[in-house]
Backbone as a printed PyTorch tensor [residue, N CA C, xyz], in Angstrom:
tensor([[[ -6.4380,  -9.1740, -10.7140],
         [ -6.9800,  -9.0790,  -9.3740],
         [ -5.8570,  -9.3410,  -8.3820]],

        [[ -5.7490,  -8.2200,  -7.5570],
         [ -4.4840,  -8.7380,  -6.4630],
         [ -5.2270,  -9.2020,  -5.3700]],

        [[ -4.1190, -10.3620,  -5.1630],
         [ -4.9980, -10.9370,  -3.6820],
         [ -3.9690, -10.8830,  -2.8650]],

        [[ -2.9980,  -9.9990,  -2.4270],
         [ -1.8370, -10.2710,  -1.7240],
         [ -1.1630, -10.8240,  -0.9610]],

        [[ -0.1970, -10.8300,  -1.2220],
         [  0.9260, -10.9030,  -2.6650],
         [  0.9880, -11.6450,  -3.8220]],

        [[ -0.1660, -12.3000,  -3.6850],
         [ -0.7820, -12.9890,  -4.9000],
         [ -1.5120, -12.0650,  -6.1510]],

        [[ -1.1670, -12.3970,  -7.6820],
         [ -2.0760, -12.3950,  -8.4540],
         [ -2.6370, -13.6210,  -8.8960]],

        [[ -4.1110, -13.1510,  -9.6850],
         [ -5.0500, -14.1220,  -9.8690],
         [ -4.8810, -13.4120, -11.4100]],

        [[ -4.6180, -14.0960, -13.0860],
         [ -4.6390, -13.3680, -14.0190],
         [ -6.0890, -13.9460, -14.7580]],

        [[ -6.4970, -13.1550, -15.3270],
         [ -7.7470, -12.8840, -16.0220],
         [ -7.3190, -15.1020, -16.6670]],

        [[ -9.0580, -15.7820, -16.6520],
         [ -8.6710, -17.0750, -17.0840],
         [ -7.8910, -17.8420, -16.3900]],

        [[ -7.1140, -17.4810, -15.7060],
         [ -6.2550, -18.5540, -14.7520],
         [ -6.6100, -19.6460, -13.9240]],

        [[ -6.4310, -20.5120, -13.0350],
         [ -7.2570, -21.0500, -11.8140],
         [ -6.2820, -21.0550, -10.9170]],

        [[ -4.8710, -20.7670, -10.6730],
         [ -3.7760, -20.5000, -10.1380],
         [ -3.4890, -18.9430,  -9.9420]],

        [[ -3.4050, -18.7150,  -8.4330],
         [ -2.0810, -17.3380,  -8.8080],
         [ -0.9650, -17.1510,  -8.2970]],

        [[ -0.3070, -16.5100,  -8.9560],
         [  0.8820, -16.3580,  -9.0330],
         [  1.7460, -15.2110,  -7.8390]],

        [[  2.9950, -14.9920,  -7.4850],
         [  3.2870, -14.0500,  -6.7160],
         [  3.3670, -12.6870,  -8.0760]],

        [[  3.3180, -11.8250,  -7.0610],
         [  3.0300, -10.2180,  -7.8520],
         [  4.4960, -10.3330,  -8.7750]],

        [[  4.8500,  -9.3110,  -9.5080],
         [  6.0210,  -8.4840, -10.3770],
         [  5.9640,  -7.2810, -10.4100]],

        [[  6.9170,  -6.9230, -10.7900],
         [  7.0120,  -5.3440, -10.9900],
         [  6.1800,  -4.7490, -12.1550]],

        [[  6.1950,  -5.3860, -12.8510],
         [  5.2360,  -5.4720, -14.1080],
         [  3.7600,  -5.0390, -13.4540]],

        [[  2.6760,  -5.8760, -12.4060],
         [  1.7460,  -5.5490, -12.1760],
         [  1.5680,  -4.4820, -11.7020]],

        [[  3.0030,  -3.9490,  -9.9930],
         [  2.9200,  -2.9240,  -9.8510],
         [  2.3670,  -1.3480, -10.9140]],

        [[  3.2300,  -1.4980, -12.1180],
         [  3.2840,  -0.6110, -12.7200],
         [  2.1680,  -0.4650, -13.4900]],

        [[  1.3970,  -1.5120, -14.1760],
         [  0.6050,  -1.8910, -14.5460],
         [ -0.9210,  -1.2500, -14.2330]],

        [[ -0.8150,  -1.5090, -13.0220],
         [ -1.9380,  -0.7660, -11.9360],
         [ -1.5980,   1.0220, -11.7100]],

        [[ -0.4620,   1.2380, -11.5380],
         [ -0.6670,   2.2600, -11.9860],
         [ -0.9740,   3.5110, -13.1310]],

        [[ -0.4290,   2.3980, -13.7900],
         [ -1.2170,   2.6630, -15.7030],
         [ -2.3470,   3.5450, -15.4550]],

        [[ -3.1160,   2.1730, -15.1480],
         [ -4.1100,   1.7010, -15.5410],
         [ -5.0330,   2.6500, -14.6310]],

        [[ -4.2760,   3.2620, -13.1320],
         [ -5.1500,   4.3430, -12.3170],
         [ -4.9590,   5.7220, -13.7700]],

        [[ -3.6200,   5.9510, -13.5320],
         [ -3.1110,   7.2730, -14.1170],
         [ -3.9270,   7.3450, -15.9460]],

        [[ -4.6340,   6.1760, -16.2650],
         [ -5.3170,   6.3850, -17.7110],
         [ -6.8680,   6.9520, -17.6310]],

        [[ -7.3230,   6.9250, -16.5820],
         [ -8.6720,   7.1880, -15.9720],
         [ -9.0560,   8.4020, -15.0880]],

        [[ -9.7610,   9.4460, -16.2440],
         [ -9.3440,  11.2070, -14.7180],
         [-10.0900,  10.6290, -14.2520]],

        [[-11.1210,  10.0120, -13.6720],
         [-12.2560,   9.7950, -12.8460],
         [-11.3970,   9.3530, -11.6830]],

        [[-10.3420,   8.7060, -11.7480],
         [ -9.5260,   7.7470, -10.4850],
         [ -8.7390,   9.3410, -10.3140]],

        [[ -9.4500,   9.2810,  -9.1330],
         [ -8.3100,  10.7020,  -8.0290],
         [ -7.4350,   9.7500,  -7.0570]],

        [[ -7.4520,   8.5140,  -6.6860],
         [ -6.7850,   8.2230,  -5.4440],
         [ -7.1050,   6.5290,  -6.4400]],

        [[ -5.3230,   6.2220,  -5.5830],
         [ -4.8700,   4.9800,  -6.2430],
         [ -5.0830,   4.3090,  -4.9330]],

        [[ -5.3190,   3.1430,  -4.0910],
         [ -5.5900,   2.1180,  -3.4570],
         [ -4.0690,   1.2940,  -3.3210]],

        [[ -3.4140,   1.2300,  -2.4130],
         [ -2.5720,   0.5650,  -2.3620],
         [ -2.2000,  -0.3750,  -1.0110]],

        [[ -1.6730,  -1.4620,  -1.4620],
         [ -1.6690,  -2.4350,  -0.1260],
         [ -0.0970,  -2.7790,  -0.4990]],

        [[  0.7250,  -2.8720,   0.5290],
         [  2.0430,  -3.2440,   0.1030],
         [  2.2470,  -4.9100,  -0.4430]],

        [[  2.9330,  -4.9250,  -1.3440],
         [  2.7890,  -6.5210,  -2.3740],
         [  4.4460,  -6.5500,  -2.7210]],

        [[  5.3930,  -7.2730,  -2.0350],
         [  6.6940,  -7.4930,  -2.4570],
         [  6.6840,  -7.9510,  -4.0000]],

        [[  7.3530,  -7.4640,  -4.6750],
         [  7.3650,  -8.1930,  -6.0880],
         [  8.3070,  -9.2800,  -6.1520]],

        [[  8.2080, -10.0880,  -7.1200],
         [  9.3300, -11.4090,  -7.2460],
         [ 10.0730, -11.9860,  -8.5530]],

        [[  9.9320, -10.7790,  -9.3770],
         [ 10.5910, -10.7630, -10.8030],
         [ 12.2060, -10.9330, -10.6750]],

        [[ 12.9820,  -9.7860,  -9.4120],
         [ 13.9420, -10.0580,  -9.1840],
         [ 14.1660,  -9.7280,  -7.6700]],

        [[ 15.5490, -11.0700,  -7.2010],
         [ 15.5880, -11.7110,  -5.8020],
         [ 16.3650,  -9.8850,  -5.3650]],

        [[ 15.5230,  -9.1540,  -4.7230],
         [ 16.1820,  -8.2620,  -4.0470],
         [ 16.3510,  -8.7220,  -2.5840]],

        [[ 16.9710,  -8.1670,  -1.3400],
         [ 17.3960,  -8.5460,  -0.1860],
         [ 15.5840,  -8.4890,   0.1080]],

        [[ 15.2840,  -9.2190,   0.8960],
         [ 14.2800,  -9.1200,   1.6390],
         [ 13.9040,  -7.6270,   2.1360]],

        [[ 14.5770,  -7.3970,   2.7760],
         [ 14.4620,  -6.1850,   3.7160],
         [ 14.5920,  -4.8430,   2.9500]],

        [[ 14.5340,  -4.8580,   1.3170],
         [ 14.5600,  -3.7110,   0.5440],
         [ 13.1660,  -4.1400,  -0.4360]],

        [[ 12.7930,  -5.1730,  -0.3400],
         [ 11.7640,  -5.3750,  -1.4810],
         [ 10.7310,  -4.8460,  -0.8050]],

        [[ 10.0750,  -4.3870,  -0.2530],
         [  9.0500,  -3.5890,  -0.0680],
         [  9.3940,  -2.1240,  -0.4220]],

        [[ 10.8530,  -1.5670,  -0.4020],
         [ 11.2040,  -0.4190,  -0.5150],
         [ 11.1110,  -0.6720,  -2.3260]],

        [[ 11.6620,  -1.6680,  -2.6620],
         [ 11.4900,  -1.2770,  -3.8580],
         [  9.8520,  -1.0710,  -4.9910]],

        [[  8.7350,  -1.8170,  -4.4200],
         [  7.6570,  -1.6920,  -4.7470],
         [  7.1200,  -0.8610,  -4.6470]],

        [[  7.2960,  -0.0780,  -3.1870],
         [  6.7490,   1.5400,  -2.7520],
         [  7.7980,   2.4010,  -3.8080]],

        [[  8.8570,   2.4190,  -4.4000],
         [  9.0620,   3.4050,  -4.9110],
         [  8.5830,   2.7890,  -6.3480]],

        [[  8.3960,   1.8090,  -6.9650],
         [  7.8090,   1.7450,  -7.8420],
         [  6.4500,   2.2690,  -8.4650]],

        [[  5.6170,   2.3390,  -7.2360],
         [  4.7730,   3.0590,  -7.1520],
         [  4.6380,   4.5200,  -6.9850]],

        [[  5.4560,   5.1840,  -6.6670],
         [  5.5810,   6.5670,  -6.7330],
         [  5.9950,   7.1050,  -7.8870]],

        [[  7.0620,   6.1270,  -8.1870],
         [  7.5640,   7.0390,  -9.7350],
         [  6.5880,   6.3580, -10.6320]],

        [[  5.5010,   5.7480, -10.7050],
         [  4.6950,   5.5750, -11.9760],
         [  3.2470,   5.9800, -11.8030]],

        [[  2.7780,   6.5400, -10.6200],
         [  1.8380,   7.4380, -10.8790],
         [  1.6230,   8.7230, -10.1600]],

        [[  0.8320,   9.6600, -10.4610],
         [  0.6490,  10.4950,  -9.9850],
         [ -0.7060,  11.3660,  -9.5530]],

        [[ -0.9900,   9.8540,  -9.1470],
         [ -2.3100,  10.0570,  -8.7890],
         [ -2.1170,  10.0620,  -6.9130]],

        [[ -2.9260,  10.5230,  -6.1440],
         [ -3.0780,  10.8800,  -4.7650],
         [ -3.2290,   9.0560,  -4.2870]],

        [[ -1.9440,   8.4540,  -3.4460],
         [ -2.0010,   7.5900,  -2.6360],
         [ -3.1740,   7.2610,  -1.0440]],

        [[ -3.7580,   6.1910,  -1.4950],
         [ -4.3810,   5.8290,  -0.4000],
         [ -3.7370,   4.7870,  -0.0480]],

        [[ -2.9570,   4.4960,   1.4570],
         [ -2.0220,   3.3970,   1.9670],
         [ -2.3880,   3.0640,   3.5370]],

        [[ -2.9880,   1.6560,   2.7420],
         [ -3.6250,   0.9330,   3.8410],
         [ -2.5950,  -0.1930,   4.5310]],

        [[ -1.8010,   0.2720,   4.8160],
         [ -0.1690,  -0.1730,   6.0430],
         [ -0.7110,  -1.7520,   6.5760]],

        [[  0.3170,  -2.7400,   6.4530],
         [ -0.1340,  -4.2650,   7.0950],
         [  0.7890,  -4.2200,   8.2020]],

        [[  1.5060,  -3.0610,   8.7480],
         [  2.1070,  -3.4930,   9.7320],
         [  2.8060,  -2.1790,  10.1490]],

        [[  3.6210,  -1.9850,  11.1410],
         [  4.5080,  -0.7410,  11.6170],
         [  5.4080,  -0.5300,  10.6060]],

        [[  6.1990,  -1.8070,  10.3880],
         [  7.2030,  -2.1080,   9.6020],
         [  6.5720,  -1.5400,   8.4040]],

        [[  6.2040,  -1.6520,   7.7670],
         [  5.6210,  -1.2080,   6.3720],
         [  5.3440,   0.0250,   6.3030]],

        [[  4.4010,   0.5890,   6.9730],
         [  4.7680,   1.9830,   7.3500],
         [  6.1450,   2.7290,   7.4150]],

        [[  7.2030,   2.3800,   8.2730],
         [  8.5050,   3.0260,   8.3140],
         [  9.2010,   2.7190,   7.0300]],

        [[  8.9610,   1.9160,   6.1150],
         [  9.3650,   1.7750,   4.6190],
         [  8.7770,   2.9230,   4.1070]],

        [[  7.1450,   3.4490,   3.8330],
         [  7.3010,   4.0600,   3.5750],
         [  7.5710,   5.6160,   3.6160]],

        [[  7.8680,   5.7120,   4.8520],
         [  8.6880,   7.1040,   5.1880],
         [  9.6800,   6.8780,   4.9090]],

        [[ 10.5940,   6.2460,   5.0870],
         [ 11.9570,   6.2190,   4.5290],
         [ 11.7270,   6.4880,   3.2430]],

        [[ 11.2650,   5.7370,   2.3090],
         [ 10.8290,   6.6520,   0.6890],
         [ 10.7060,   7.5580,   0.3450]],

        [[  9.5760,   8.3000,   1.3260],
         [  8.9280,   9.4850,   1.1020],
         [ 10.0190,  10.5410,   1.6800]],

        [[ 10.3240,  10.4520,   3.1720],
         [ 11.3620,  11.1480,   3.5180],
         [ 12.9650,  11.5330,   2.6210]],

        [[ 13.1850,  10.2750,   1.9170],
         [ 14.2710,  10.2750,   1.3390],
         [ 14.7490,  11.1250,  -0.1410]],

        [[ 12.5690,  11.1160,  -0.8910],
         [ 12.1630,  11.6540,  -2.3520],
         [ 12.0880,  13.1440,  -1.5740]],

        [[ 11.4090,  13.5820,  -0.5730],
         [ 11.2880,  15.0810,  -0.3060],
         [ 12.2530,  15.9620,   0.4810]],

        [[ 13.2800,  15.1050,   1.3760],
         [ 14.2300,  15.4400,   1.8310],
         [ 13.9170,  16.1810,   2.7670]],

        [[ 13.0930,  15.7940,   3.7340],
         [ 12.4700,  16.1950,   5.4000],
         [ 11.7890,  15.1030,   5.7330]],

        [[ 11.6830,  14.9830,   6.9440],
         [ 10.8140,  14.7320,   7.5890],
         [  9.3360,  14.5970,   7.8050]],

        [[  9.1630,  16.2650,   8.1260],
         [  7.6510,  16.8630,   8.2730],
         [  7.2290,  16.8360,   6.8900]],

        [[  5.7460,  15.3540,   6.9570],
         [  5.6240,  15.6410,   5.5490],
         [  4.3320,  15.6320,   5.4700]],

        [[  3.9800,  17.0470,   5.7450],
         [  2.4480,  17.3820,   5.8710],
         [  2.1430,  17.9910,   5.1160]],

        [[  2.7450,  18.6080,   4.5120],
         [  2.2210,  19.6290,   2.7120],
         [  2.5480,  18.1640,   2.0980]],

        [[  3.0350,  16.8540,   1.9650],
         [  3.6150,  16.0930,   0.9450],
         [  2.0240,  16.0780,   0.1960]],

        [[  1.8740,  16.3050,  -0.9090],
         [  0.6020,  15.9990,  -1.4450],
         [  0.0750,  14.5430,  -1.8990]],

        [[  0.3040,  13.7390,  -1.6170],
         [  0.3470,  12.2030,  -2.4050],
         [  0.2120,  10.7690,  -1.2640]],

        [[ -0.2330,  11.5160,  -0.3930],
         [ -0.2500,  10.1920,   0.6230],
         [ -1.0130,  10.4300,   1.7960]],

        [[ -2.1180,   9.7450,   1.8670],
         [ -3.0550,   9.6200,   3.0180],
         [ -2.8590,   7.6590,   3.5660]],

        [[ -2.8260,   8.1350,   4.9830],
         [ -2.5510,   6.8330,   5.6540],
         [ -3.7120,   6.2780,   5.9450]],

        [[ -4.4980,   5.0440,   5.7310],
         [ -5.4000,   4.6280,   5.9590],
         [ -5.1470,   3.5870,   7.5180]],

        [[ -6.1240,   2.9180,   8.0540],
         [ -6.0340,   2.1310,   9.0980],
         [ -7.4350,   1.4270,   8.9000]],

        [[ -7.1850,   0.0840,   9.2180],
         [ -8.4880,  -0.2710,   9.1230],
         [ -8.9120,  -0.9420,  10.8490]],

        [[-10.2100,  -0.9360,  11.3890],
         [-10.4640,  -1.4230,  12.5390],
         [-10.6860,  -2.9990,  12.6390]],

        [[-10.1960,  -3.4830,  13.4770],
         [-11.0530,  -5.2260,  13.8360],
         [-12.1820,  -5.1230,  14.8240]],

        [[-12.6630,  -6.2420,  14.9660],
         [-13.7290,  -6.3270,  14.7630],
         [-13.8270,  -6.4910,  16.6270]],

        [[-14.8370,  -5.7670,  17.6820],
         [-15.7810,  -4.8400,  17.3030],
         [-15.0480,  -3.9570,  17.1690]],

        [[-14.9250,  -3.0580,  16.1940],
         [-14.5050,  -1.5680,  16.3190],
         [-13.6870,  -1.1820,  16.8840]],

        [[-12.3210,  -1.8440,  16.6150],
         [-10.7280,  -1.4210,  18.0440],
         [-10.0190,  -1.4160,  16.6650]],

        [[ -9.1700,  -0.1800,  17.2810],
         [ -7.6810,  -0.5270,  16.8470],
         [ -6.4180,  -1.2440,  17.2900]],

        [[ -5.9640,  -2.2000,  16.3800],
         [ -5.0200,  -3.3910,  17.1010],
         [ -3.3720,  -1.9300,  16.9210]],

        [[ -2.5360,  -3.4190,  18.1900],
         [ -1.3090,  -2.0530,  18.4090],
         [ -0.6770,  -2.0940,  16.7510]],

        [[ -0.3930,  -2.8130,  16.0610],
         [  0.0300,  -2.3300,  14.8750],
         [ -0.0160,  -1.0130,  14.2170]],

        [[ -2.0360,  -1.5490,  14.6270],
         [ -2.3630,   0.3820,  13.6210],
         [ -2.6150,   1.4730,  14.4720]],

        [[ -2.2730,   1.2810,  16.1190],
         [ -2.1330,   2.1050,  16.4420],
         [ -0.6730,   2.9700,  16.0830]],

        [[  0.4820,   1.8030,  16.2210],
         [  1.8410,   2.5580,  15.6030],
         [  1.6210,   3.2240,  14.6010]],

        [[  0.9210,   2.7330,  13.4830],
         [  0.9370,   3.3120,  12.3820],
         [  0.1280,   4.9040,  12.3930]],

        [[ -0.7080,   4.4010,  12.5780],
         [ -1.5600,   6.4100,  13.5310],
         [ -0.4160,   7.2230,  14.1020]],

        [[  0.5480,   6.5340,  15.1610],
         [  1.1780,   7.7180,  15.7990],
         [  2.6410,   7.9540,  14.8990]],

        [[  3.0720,   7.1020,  13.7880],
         [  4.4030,   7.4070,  13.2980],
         [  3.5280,   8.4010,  11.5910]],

        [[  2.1170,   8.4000,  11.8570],
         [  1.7260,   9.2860,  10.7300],
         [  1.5340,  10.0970,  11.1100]],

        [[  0.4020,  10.8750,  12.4360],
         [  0.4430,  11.3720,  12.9720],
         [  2.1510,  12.1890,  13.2180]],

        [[  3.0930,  11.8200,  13.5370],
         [  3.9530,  12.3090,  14.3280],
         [  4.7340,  13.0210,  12.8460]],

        [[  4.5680,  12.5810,  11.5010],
         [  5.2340,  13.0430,  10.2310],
         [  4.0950,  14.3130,   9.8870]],

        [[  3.2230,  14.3180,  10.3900],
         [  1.9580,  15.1140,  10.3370],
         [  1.2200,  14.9670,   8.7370]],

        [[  1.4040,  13.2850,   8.5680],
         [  0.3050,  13.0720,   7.8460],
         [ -1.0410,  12.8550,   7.5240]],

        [[ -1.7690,  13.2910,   6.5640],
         [ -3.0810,  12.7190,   7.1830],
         [ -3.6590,  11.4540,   7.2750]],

        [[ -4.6570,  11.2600,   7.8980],
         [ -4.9050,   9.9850,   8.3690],
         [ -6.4380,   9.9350,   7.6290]],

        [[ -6.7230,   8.4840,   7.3050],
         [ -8.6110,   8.3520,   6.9980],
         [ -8.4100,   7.0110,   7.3460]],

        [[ -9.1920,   6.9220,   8.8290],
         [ -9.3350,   5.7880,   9.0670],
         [-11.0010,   4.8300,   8.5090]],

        [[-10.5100,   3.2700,   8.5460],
         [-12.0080,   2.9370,   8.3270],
         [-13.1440,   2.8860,   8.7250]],

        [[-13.9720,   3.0330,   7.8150],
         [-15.4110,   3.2410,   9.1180],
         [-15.6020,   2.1380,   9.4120]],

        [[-15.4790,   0.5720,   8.8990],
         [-16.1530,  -0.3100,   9.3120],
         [-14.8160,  -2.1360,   9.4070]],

        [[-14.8560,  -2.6060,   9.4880],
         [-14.8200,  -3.9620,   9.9740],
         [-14.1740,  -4.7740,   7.8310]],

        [[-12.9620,  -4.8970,   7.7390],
         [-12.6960,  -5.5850,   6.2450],
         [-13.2140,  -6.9950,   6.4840]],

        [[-14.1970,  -7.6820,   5.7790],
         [-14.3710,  -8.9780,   6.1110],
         [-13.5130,  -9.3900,   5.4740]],

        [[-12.8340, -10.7240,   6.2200],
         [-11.9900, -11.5610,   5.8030],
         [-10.4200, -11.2160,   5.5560]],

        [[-10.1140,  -9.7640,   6.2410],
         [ -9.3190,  -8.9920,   6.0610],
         [ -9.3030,  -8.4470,   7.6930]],

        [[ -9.5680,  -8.0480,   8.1390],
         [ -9.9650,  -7.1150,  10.4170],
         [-10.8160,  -8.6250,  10.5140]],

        [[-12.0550,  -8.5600,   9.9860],
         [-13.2620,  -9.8540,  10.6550],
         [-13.3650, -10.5070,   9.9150]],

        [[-14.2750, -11.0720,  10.8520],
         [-15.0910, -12.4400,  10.0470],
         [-15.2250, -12.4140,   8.3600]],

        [[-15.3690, -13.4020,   7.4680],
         [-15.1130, -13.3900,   6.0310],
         [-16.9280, -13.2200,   5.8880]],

        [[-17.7520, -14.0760,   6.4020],
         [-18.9470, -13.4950,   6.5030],
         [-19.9340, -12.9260,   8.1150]],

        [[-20.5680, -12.2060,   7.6030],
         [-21.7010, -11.4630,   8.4240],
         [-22.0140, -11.8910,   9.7990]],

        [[-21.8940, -13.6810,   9.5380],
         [-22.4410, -14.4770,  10.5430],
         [-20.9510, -14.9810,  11.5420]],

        [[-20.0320, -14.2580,  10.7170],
         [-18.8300, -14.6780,  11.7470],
         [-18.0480, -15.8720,  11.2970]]])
């Protein structure tokens, strides 16, 4: 179970920071299942080995590309995270415009009532502007955009 950048392992009562190991793992584990068309991804620095800060997200996003090949759903925690992964993507397809790229839909999620904060607005217009597609959320992540419960 990822709780990010945390794992929680099956039996545990502790968790641990992610590895590259889980990364890949999860993608296994999409790419073993035809029923899974679209892999779920939240960016999770790994901590198996001390890369520079400022590349360990690059290195998890490409970890994830070269181990599955299943259609990316990427739900961005920030601008910054986003421009990681264009730099990836830009760098694997060698353009820019990456609107035929087949493998990546940008998600956004709303807070609560129903706004988009400026983060995910950046993230809309630097996807938008690569002419990717976008699926934003329909509703409110508890404990994630809102409140953890109903009542706030």
């Amino acid at each position: 179970r990822l709780l990010h950048p945390w794992i929680l392992d099956y039996g545990q009562e502790t968790p641990r920071k992610s590895r590259q190991s889980d990364i890949i793992a999860a993608c296994q584990l999409a790419n073993h299942f035809n029923e899974f068309d679209v892999v779920f991804m939240v960016e999770s620095p790994v901590e198996d080995f001390d890369p520079q800060p400022d590349i360990n997200l690059l290195l998890a996003i490409q970890t994830i590309i070269k181990h599955t090949n299943r259609h990316i759903y990427c739900l961005h925690i920030n601008e910054e995270a986003m421009l990681s992964w264009l730099t990836v993507l830009e760098a694997s397809e060698g353009r820019s415009d990456l609107g035929n790229y087949p493998g990546l839909t940008v998600g956004v999620a709303p807070t609560s009532p129903l706004q988009v904060d400026r983060d995910s607005a950046r993230v809309l217009t630097l996807a938008a502007s690569r002419n990717l597609p976008i699926l934003p959320a329909s509703m409110v992540g508890g404990g994630g955009t809102g409140p953890i419960t109903t009542a706030g």
